[in-house]
Amino acid sequence: MDRYIGLDVHMQSCTMAVMGPTGRRLKEEVVSTNGRELVEAIRKVNGRRHLCIEEGTQSEWLYELLEPQVEELVVTAPAESRGQKSDSLDAWSRAEELRIGSVKTKVFKAAGRYTELREAMRGYRLIVQDTTRVKNRLKAIFRSRGVWGMDEEAYDPKTREKWLAKLGPSQRRLAELVSQELDGLVQLAQQAKQRLQAESKKHAIVRRLATVPGVGPIRAAQVVATVVTPERFRTKRQFWSYCGLGIMMRTSADWVREGGRWVRAPVMQTRGLNRNRNPILKSVFKGAAMSVVQMTDHPLKRAYERLLKAGTKPNLAQVTLARRIAAIVLAMWKHQEDYDPAKQELPPQTP
């Protein structure tokens, strides 16, 4: 007998709801957010257990912990509820969605695969983000006193003194304190980068994808750690949507009457790129496209220039280039192929 379990997770407690195959509510229980107690509570449910939890801070840990205990474990990112909300309602909603198969957004989890690489990538990304924030704080201090035109010298401890001299005594002491924080983060960022590079060298696929123009070892490691398995994307368009590079189309009044029959109206409107995306991959491929744009000569750079000559706006041409790089990465990973720049060349024109 199938049992559908919804689990609403919080820091100290979890609300568990158990539902039968007909929708009958069988059991509701509050369990401490403790690994041993959660496993025991799930094991007490008789029958084939199907579990649904929401994406959150603890979802990866819970997936690794509870996946061996159930027939099916689904991690979902539910839409925002505009009505009443409580732990009990959320747990029953997750169980009901799993029972009737109405889970719209499933979050991929890869227990045990590329764990070290994923954690190294996460640490590097967090440190880089913090470094950028502290740089912006330091820049804001100078800007608040009318000091403009800052460059990398203001961040370098060897050349920072001439910039600090432009501030008043109070602001200078504050800038020195923020600068010390920046110096510490720069050292941590270097350590995080070295750890990420060391983990990347253990995986052949990272070294292979790093040969794609504009990608490099750091971006290749971010792609592998995020995607984990390329087979979950059947087509490149699915991958584009996951990366935030899918084009959103909106139409209305799709059919018009012509000559006594209905034909599809030619008007279609684009509404930009899809917003439901993975921000890491979007940053990786847009950054790779920007790197290709700055190259002097390459088949992908020539393709970008052809788009500009055809009248495409630079920002749209860069998105097209990012989509092309994403498709190359996906194909190389799926087929275990090396990068071949000849495949990016246009076929010769026939007279």
C-alpha positions as a printed Julia matrix, in Angstrom:
351×3 Matrix{Float64}:
   0.0    0.0     0.0
   1.37   3.42   -0.99
   1.81   6.09    1.63
   2.42   9.73    0.67
   4.35  11.77    3.2
   4.69  15.53    3.3
   7.43  16.99    5.5
   7.52  20.68    6.43
  10.99  21.37    7.8
  12.11  24.06   10.22
  15.19  24.6    12.33
  13.92  22.84   15.47
  10.83  20.89   14.37
   9.4   19.09   11.35
   5.7   18.54   10.71
   5.03  15.18    9.03
   1.74  14.37    7.31
   0.91  10.87    6.02
  -1.79  10.37    3.37
  -3.24   7.23    1.83
  -3.65   6.52   -1.91
  -7.27   7.72   -1.85
  -6.4   11.03   -0.16
  -7.41   9.95    3.32
  -5.39  11.7     6.02
  -3.86   8.95    8.14
  -1.45  10.64   10.49
   0.11  13.96   11.48
   3.12  14.19   13.76
   5.65  16.77   14.93
   9.23  15.45   14.94
  12.39  17.11   16.14
  14.78  18.16   13.38
  17.17  15.4    14.33
  18.53  12.82   11.92
  17.91   9.77   14.11
  14.38  10.81   15.07
  13.43  11.65   11.49
  14.62   8.25   10.24
  12.68   6.49   12.98
   9.51   8.45   12.19
   9.73   7.59    8.5
  10.37   3.91    9.21
   7.19   3.71   11.35
   5.11   4.41    8.25
   4.08   1.04    6.77
   3.88   0.39    3.04
   5.67   1.96    0.06
   6.72   5.36    1.26
   6.74   8.42   -1.06
   8.19  11.55    0.53
   8.02  15.2    -0.53
   9.96  18.04    1.11
  10.48  21.69    0.22
  13.75  23.09   -1.06
  15.64  24.91    1.69
  18.82  25.13    3.72
  18.48  21.58    5.09
  17.05  19.89    1.98
  20.36  18.46    0.76
  21.11  16.93    4.17
  17.59  15.51    4.44
  17.8   14.07    0.93
  21.0   12.21    1.76
  19.53  11.07    5.09
  16.04   9.97    4.06
  16.43   8.88    0.42
  17.46   5.3     1.4
  14.34   5.02    3.61
  11.69   5.67    0.93
  10.67   4.48   -2.52
  10.57   8.03   -3.85
  11.85  11.34   -2.51
  10.9   14.57   -4.26
  12.33  17.98   -3.39
  10.07  20.76   -4.62
  10.06  24.53   -4.81
   6.35  25.27   -4.35
   4.7   28.44   -5.57
   4.0   31.16   -3.02
   0.76  30.57   -1.18
  -1.58  33.57   -0.99
  -4.1   32.01    1.4
  -3.79  30.67    4.91
  -0.45  29.14    5.84
   0.77  26.89    8.64
   3.17  23.99    9.12
   0.29  21.53    9.03
  -1.22  22.95    5.84
   2.18  22.94    4.11
   2.85  19.31    5.06
  -0.56  18.13    3.83
  -0.15  20.16    0.63
   3.17  18.46   -0.15
   1.65  15.03    0.47
  -1.38  15.8    -1.72
   0.76  17.18   -4.58
   2.87  14.05   -4.55
  -0.2   11.79   -4.44
  -1.92  13.32   -7.47
   1.31  14.06   -9.35
   0.93  17.84   -9.39
   4.44  18.76   -8.24
   5.36  21.45  -10.76
   8.95  22.28   -9.86
  11.24  19.44   -8.83
  14.69  20.34   -7.48
  17.52  18.06   -8.54
  19.64  16.57   -5.78
  22.74  14.45   -6.34
  23.61  12.66   -3.12
  27.28  11.79   -2.9
  28.28  12.92   -6.41
  31.01  15.56   -6.73
  30.51  16.42   -3.05
  34.03  17.75   -2.49
  33.94  19.7    -5.74
  30.55  21.22   -4.9
  31.68  22.31   -1.45
  34.93  23.76   -2.83
  32.96  25.68   -5.44
  30.52  26.93   -2.82
  33.33  28.16   -0.58
  35.08  29.93   -3.45
  31.87  31.61   -4.56
  30.99  32.83   -1.07
  34.44  34.32   -0.5
  34.42  36.05   -3.89
  30.99  37.53   -3.18
  32.15  38.82    0.2
  35.27  40.32   -1.41
  33.13  42.18   -3.93
  30.86  43.51   -1.17
  33.8   44.83    0.87
  35.29  46.5    -2.24
  31.98  48.25   -2.81
  31.92  49.39    0.83
  35.41  50.82    0.49
  34.46  52.55   -2.75
  31.39  54.03   -1.06
  33.57  55.58    1.66
  35.67  57.4    -0.95
  32.61  58.42   -2.94
  30.94  59.86    0.19
  33.83  62.34    0.45
  33.81  63.29   -3.23
  36.79  61.11   -4.21
  36.22  59.7    -7.69
  38.14  57.72  -10.26
  39.15  54.84   -7.99
  41.06  51.98   -9.6
  42.68  48.75   -8.41
  45.42  50.75   -6.67
  42.95  51.66   -3.93
  42.52  47.96   -3.13
  46.21  47.05   -3.26
  47.91  47.49    0.17
  51.13  48.57   -1.58
  49.55  51.51   -3.41
  46.56  52.28   -1.18
  48.21  55.01    0.89
  47.9   57.78   -1.73
  44.16  57.18   -1.89
  43.74  57.12    1.89
  45.52  60.48    2.06
  42.59  62.07    0.2
  40.22  61.33    3.1
  39.68  63.18    6.33
  40.92  61.7     9.62
  37.62  60.08   10.6
  36.9   58.62    7.19
  40.48  57.49    6.8
  40.35  55.38    9.97
  37.15  53.77    8.71
  38.69  53.12    5.28
  41.77  51.56    6.91
  39.54  49.2     8.92
  37.58  48.13    5.82
  40.86  47.76    3.92
  42.16  45.33    6.55
  38.99  43.29    6.1
  39.56  43.3     2.35
  43.16  42.13    2.72
  42.03  39.16    4.79
  39.35  38.23    2.27
  41.81  38.43   -0.63
  44.02  35.85    1.09
  41.02  33.62    1.81
  39.88  33.92   -1.8
  43.28  32.73   -2.97
  43.1   29.73   -0.64
  39.56  28.92   -1.81
  40.67  29.16   -5.43
  43.59  26.81   -4.83
  41.28  24.27   -3.17
  38.82  24.49   -6.07
  41.59  24.03   -8.62
  42.97  21.05   -6.71
  39.53  19.38   -6.62
  38.97  20.18  -10.3
  42.09  18.3   -11.33
  40.61  15.09   -9.92
  37.82  15.09  -12.53
  38.61  14.6   -16.21
  35.36  16.2   -17.33
  36.33  19.5   -15.71
  39.63  19.54  -17.59
  37.8   18.75  -20.83
  35.16  21.46  -20.45
  37.84  23.99  -19.46
  39.09  23.92  -23.07
  35.9   25.63  -24.3
  36.66  29.28  -25.17
  35.76  31.62  -22.34
  35.09  28.84  -19.84
  38.41  27.97  -18.21
  39.0   25.74  -15.16
  37.04  27.8   -12.59
  33.9   28.13  -14.69
  34.14  24.5   -15.79
  34.26  23.42  -12.15
  31.19  25.55  -11.41
  29.3   23.94  -14.31
  30.17  20.37  -13.27
  29.43  20.99   -9.59
  26.05  22.52  -10.43
  24.81  20.27  -13.23
  26.35  17.0   -11.91
  24.77  14.88  -14.66
  24.02  16.22  -18.16
  21.63  13.38  -19.04
  18.79  15.09  -17.17
  18.64  17.62  -20.03
  17.27  15.93  -23.12
  17.76  18.95  -25.39
  19.86  22.08  -25.39
  16.7   24.19  -25.04
  15.98  22.56  -21.69
  19.54  23.37  -20.64
  19.16  26.97  -21.81
  16.06  27.38  -19.65
  17.87  25.91  -16.64
  20.71  28.4   -17.22
  18.34  31.36  -17.54
  19.02  31.69  -21.26
  15.6   30.57  -22.46
  13.56  33.17  -24.36
  10.08  33.81  -22.98
   7.37  34.21  -25.63
   3.89  35.63  -25.04
   1.02  35.62  -27.53
  -2.66  36.46  -27.45
  -5.39  35.92  -30.06
  -3.29  33.22  -31.72
  -5.83  32.46  -34.47
  -7.28  34.72  -37.17
  -9.77  34.08  -39.96
  -8.35  34.11  -43.48
 -10.19  32.9   -46.57
 -12.79  31.05  -44.57
 -10.29  29.1   -42.46
  -8.42  29.64  -39.22
  -4.69  30.37  -39.48
  -2.17  31.15  -36.78
  -1.47  34.85  -36.32
   2.13  35.83  -37.12
   2.5   38.21  -34.16
   4.64  36.9   -31.29
   6.22  38.96  -28.54
   9.37  38.15  -26.61
   9.43  39.04  -22.92
  13.12  38.61  -22.22
  14.85  35.63  -20.64
  13.23  33.2   -18.22
  13.56  34.19  -14.57
  13.25  30.71  -13.12
  16.89  29.74  -13.56
  20.11  28.71  -11.89
  22.03  31.96  -11.22
  25.44  30.27  -11.12
  25.14  28.85  -14.63
  23.74  32.08  -16.02
  26.72  33.97  -14.62
  29.15  31.35  -15.98
  27.91  31.37  -19.57
  27.35  35.12  -19.79
  30.85  35.61  -18.4
  32.22  33.12  -20.95
  30.48  35.06  -23.73
  32.06  38.3   -22.54
  35.49  36.63  -22.57
  34.96  35.46  -26.15
  33.9   38.95  -27.21
  37.26  40.28  -25.98
  39.24  37.74  -28.03
  41.09  38.95  -31.1
  40.25  36.08  -33.43
  38.19  32.96  -32.95
  35.31  31.29  -34.81
  32.92  32.21  -32.0
  34.16  35.81  -32.04
  33.6   35.96  -35.79
  30.07  34.6   -35.28
  29.44  37.4   -32.78
  30.71  40.0   -35.26
  28.42  38.6   -37.97
  25.46  39.08  -35.64
  26.43  42.71  -35.08
  26.77  43.32  -38.82
  23.32  41.81  -39.35
  21.86  44.46  -37.05
  21.59  42.49  -33.8
  22.02  44.58  -30.67
  25.24  43.85  -28.74
  23.43  42.59  -25.62
  21.27  40.21  -27.67
  24.31  39.03  -29.61
  26.05  38.24  -26.32
  23.05  36.21  -25.16
  23.12  34.28  -28.44
  26.81  33.62  -27.93
  26.2   32.47  -24.34
  23.51  30.06  -25.57
  25.92  28.69  -28.15
  28.66  28.14  -25.56
  26.15  26.4   -23.25
  25.11  24.08  -26.09
  28.76  23.26  -26.81
  29.44  22.42  -23.16
  26.36  20.19  -22.92
  27.21  18.31  -26.13
  30.85  17.79  -25.13
  29.81  16.48  -21.73
  27.13  14.14  -23.05
  29.29  12.64  -25.8
  32.61  12.86  -23.94
  34.14  14.79  -26.83
  37.05  17.21  -26.92
  36.52  20.77  -28.08
  36.94  21.18  -31.84
  37.03  24.82  -33.04
  36.53  23.64  -36.63
  32.92  22.75  -35.77
  32.23  26.42  -35.07
  33.28  27.54  -38.54
  30.6   28.27  -41.1
  30.45  25.86  -44.09
  31.96  27.31  -47.29
  29.55  29.35  -49.4
  28.5   27.75  -52.69
  28.7   30.1   -55.7
